């Protein structure tokens, strides 16, 4: 009986995670961090991460601004976004502290990987969004689900893993 109960708990937990791993800003309850997972891995190439992701121990984020403490390790966050609308949607993703050296966002779409750069160690003119914070502009084509990987690295500073997704209007308003 105990084994059956344990199997049921594991199965339903897996099913619940599988059901909730896509965040739809128009329909999902909760916040993006509740649909994301992270791992510490000595990997700097997204292709290598994708190849080895089944061997890595991804964990759920526990808060909207999770800290992993003082570190110079490489951290990866993954999440999926859905646009169920019949038109393209644009969002702004705020992540990492402004002093985080490197923040690379990778968007997977139709077998293609697009890389966006931000972070304190990235020249202002080379950032995807010219902003004092670590911000990315995310464009979601109509009726699609897009997978994202976020690579964060610092030189020993406190590293946080925030994921705040804003509509264009909300982002503009938050800057006033």
mmCIF file of C-alpha atoms in Angstrom:
data_model
loop_
_atom_site.group_PDB
_atom_site.id
_atom_site.type_symbol
_atom_site.label_atom_id
_atom_site.label_comp_id
_atom_site.label_asym_id
_atom_site.label_seq_id
_atom_site.Cartn_x
_atom_site.Cartn_y
_atom_site.Cartn_z
ATOM 1 C CA UNK A 1 0.000 0.000 0.000
ATOM 2 C CA UNK A 2 2.824 2.367 0.890
ATOM 3 C CA UNK A 3 4.527 1.769 -2.450
ATOM 4 C CA UNK A 4 1.304 2.450 -4.329
ATOM 5 C CA UNK A 5 0.839 5.698 -2.410
ATOM 6 C CA UNK A 6 4.437 6.745 -3.102
ATOM 7 C CA UNK A 7 4.010 5.958 -6.812
ATOM 8 C CA UNK A 8 0.777 7.992 -6.902
ATOM 9 C CA UNK A 9 2.443 11.001 -5.257
ATOM 10 C CA UNK A 10 5.434 10.898 -7.622
ATOM 11 C CA UNK A 11 3.222 10.380 -10.674
ATOM 12 C CA UNK A 12 0.828 13.231 -9.813
ATOM 13 C CA UNK A 13 3.742 15.544 -8.949
ATOM 14 C CA UNK A 14 5.370 14.825 -12.308
ATOM 15 C CA UNK A 15 2.050 15.302 -14.087
ATOM 16 C CA UNK A 16 1.440 18.619 -12.314
ATOM 17 C CA UNK A 17 4.898 19.899 -13.273
ATOM 18 C CA UNK A 18 4.446 18.707 -16.858
ATOM 19 C CA UNK A 19 1.083 20.456 -17.029
ATOM 20 C CA UNK A 20 2.377 23.761 -15.659
ATOM 21 C CA UNK A 21 5.709 24.172 -17.394
ATOM 22 C CA UNK A 22 4.457 26.602 -20.047
ATOM 23 C CA UNK A 23 3.724 30.171 -18.970
ATOM 24 C CA UNK A 24 1.088 32.043 -20.928
ATOM 25 C CA UNK A 25 1.080 35.723 -19.869
ATOM 26 C CA UNK A 26 -2.511 36.046 -21.074
ATOM 27 C CA UNK A 27 -3.922 32.962 -19.319
ATOM 28 C CA UNK A 28 -1.586 31.455 -16.721
ATOM 29 C CA UNK A 29 -2.087 31.921 -13.030
ATOM 30 C CA UNK A 30 0.842 32.987 -10.928
ATOM 31 C CA UNK A 31 4.131 34.435 -12.078
ATOM 32 C CA UNK A 32 6.798 33.351 -14.539
ATOM 33 C CA UNK A 33 9.230 32.116 -11.862
ATOM 34 C CA UNK A 34 6.686 29.432 -10.910
ATOM 35 C CA UNK A 35 7.078 27.926 -14.395
ATOM 36 C CA UNK A 36 10.896 28.110 -14.571
ATOM 37 C CA UNK A 37 13.722 25.869 -13.444
ATOM 38 C CA UNK A 38 17.421 26.489 -12.834
ATOM 39 C CA UNK A 39 20.686 24.616 -12.504
ATOM 40 C CA UNK A 40 24.323 25.301 -11.715
ATOM 41 C CA UNK A 41 26.505 23.891 -14.490
ATOM 42 C CA UNK A 42 30.061 24.611 -15.682
ATOM 43 C CA UNK A 43 28.747 25.105 -19.205
ATOM 44 C CA UNK A 44 29.042 28.301 -21.233
ATOM 45 C CA UNK A 45 27.606 27.098 -24.551
ATOM 46 C CA UNK A 46 23.848 26.720 -24.983
ATOM 47 C CA UNK A 47 24.255 23.854 -27.475
ATOM 48 C CA UNK A 48 26.228 21.892 -24.872
ATOM 49 C CA UNK A 49 23.585 22.682 -22.243
ATOM 50 C CA UNK A 50 20.815 21.419 -24.514
ATOM 51 C CA UNK A 51 22.773 18.232 -25.193
ATOM 52 C CA UNK A 52 23.453 17.603 -21.496
ATOM 53 C CA UNK A 53 20.234 18.953 -19.956
ATOM 54 C CA UNK A 54 18.891 15.492 -19.102
ATOM 55 C CA UNK A 55 22.045 14.834 -17.069
ATOM 56 C CA UNK A 56 21.701 18.063 -15.055
ATOM 57 C CA UNK A 57 19.693 18.575 -11.892
ATOM 58 C CA UNK A 58 17.242 21.381 -12.570
ATOM 59 C CA UNK A 59 15.346 22.797 -9.604
ATOM 60 C CA UNK A 60 12.243 24.933 -9.344
ATOM 61 C CA UNK A 61 12.725 28.579 -8.510
ATOM 62 C CA UNK A 62 11.360 29.259 -5.038
ATOM 63 C CA UNK A 63 10.740 33.005 -5.392
ATOM 64 C CA UNK A 64 10.533 35.820 -7.906
ATOM 65 C CA UNK A 65 14.032 36.969 -6.886
ATOM 66 C CA UNK A 66 15.822 33.779 -5.854
ATOM 67 C CA UNK A 67 19.408 34.220 -4.689
ATOM 68 C CA UNK A 68 22.114 31.599 -5.124
ATOM 69 C CA UNK A 69 24.517 33.625 -2.963
ATOM 70 C CA UNK A 70 28.012 34.864 -3.696
ATOM 71 C CA UNK A 71 29.290 32.878 -6.652
ATOM 72 C CA UNK A 72 31.348 32.905 -9.808
ATOM 73 C CA UNK A 73 29.624 29.757 -11.116
ATOM 74 C CA UNK A 74 27.545 29.534 -14.282
ATOM 75 C CA UNK A 75 23.790 29.296 -13.713
ATOM 76 C CA UNK A 76 21.141 28.448 -16.263
ATOM 77 C CA UNK A 77 17.415 29.131 -16.083
ATOM 78 C CA UNK A 78 14.937 27.597 -18.502
ATOM 79 C CA UNK A 79 11.285 28.357 -19.171
ATOM 80 C CA UNK A 80 8.721 28.257 -21.948
ATOM 81 C CA UNK A 81 6.383 31.064 -22.984
ATOM 82 C CA UNK A 82 3.169 30.661 -24.909
ATOM 83 C CA UNK A 83 1.431 33.226 -27.061
ATOM 84 C CA UNK A 84 -2.091 31.956 -27.699
ATOM 85 C CA UNK A 85 -3.132 35.207 -29.378
ATOM 86 C CA UNK A 86 -3.638 35.564 -33.125
ATOM 87 C CA UNK A 87 -1.020 38.312 -33.289
ATOM 88 C CA UNK A 88 2.612 38.676 -32.220
ATOM 89 C CA UNK A 89 3.147 39.818 -28.627
ATOM 90 C CA UNK A 90 6.100 41.755 -27.247
ATOM 91 C CA UNK A 91 7.223 41.537 -23.634
ATOM 92 C CA UNK A 92 10.148 42.767 -21.587
ATOM 93 C CA UNK A 93 11.955 40.308 -19.344
ATOM 94 C CA UNK A 94 13.799 41.835 -16.409
ATOM 95 C CA UNK A 95 16.311 39.486 -14.852
ATOM 96 C CA UNK A 96 19.497 39.494 -12.774
ATOM 97 C CA UNK A 97 20.890 42.307 -10.707
ATOM 98 C CA UNK A 98 22.398 45.215 -12.675
ATOM 99 C CA UNK A 99 25.877 44.196 -11.414
ATOM 100 C CA UNK A 100 25.588 40.668 -12.860
ATOM 101 C CA UNK A 101 28.431 40.473 -15.353
ATOM 102 C CA UNK A 102 26.862 38.312 -18.036
ATOM 103 C CA UNK A 103 23.261 37.605 -18.929
ATOM 104 C CA UNK A 104 22.576 35.825 -22.197
ATOM 105 C CA UNK A 105 19.046 34.944 -23.237
ATOM 106 C CA UNK A 106 18.592 32.241 -25.871
ATOM 107 C CA UNK A 107 15.274 31.899 -27.687
ATOM 108 C CA UNK A 108 14.604 28.623 -29.508
ATOM 109 C CA UNK A 109 12.298 28.924 -32.486
ATOM 110 C CA UNK A 110 11.835 26.463 -35.352
ATOM 111 C CA UNK A 111 15.227 24.827 -34.788
ATOM 112 C CA UNK A 112 16.965 28.210 -34.681
ATOM 113 C CA UNK A 113 18.627 29.687 -31.590
ATOM 114 C CA UNK A 114 18.733 33.464 -31.209
ATOM 115 C CA UNK A 115 21.081 34.955 -28.599
ATOM 116 C CA UNK A 116 20.476 38.250 -26.795
ATOM 117 C CA UNK A 117 23.054 39.920 -24.528
ATOM 118 C CA UNK A 118 22.901 42.044 -21.401
ATOM 119 C CA UNK A 119 24.747 42.448 -18.112
ATOM 120 C CA UNK A 120 27.326 44.678 -16.457
ATOM 121 C CA UNK A 121 30.178 43.101 -18.428
ATOM 122 C CA UNK A 122 28.465 43.768 -21.762
ATOM 123 C CA UNK A 123 29.047 47.116 -23.470
ATOM 124 C CA UNK A 124 25.918 49.254 -23.337
ATOM 125 C CA UNK A 125 25.689 49.449 -27.130
ATOM 126 C CA UNK A 126 25.936 45.624 -27.393
ATOM 127 C CA UNK A 127 22.965 44.975 -25.097
ATOM 128 C CA UNK A 128 19.748 43.941 -26.743
ATOM 129 C CA UNK A 129 17.916 46.642 -24.753
ATOM 130 C CA UNK A 130 19.908 49.760 -23.895
ATOM 131 C CA UNK A 131 18.871 49.947 -20.268
ATOM 132 C CA UNK A 132 20.557 50.285 -16.871
ATOM 133 C CA UNK A 133 18.832 47.075 -15.675
ATOM 134 C CA UNK A 134 19.326 43.606 -17.143
ATOM 135 C CA UNK A 135 16.394 43.583 -19.553
ATOM 136 C CA UNK A 136 15.510 41.660 -22.708
ATOM 137 C CA UNK A 137 12.855 42.342 -25.332
ATOM 138 C CA UNK A 138 10.979 39.104 -26.025
ATOM 139 C CA UNK A 139 8.881 38.788 -29.160
ATOM 140 C CA UNK A 140 6.499 35.854 -29.332
ATOM 141 C CA UNK A 141 4.986 34.972 -32.699
ATOM 142 C CA UNK A 142 1.260 34.283 -32.787
ATOM 143 C CA UNK A 143 0.009 30.900 -31.596
ATOM 144 C CA UNK A 144 3.427 29.551 -30.557
ATOM 145 C CA UNK A 145 5.275 28.148 -27.584
ATOM 146 C CA UNK A 146 8.893 29.288 -27.340
ATOM 147 C CA UNK A 147 11.606 27.753 -25.158
ATOM 148 C CA UNK A 148 14.175 30.002 -23.494
ATOM 149 C CA UNK A 149 17.484 29.477 -21.736
ATOM 150 C CA UNK A 150 19.016 32.213 -19.616
ATOM 151 C CA UNK A 151 22.731 32.023 -18.776
ATOM 152 C CA UNK A 152 23.886 34.122 -15.810
ATOM 153 C CA UNK A 153 27.402 34.558 -14.477
ATOM 154 C CA UNK A 154 29.090 36.968 -12.119
ATOM 155 C CA UNK A 155 32.602 37.422 -10.755
ATOM 156 C CA UNK A 156 31.765 36.523 -7.163
ATOM 157 C CA UNK A 157 28.957 38.980 -6.487
ATOM 158 C CA UNK A 158 25.613 37.820 -5.163
ATOM 159 C CA UNK A 159 23.747 36.236 -8.047
ATOM 160 C CA UNK A 160 19.968 36.469 -8.156
ATOM 161 C CA UNK A 161 17.645 34.766 -10.627
ATOM 162 C CA UNK A 162 14.663 37.102 -10.941
ATOM 163 C CA UNK A 163 12.195 36.669 -13.784
ATOM 164 C CA UNK A 164 9.813 39.571 -14.203
ATOM 165 C CA UNK A 165 7.827 39.637 -17.426
ATOM 166 C CA UNK A 166 6.178 42.915 -18.446
ATOM 167 C CA UNK A 167 3.930 43.886 -21.320
ATOM 168 C CA UNK A 168 5.304 46.792 -23.346
ATOM 169 C CA UNK A 169 2.863 49.150 -21.635
ATOM 170 C CA UNK A 170 3.661 47.912 -18.124
ATOM 171 C CA UNK A 171 7.400 48.131 -18.759
ATOM 172 C CA UNK A 172 7.134 51.692 -20.052
ATOM 173 C CA UNK A 173 4.986 52.647 -17.073
ATOM 174 C CA UNK A 174 7.430 51.065 -14.605
ATOM 175 C CA UNK A 175 10.187 53.318 -15.962
ATOM 176 C CA UNK A 176 8.368 56.565 -15.136
#
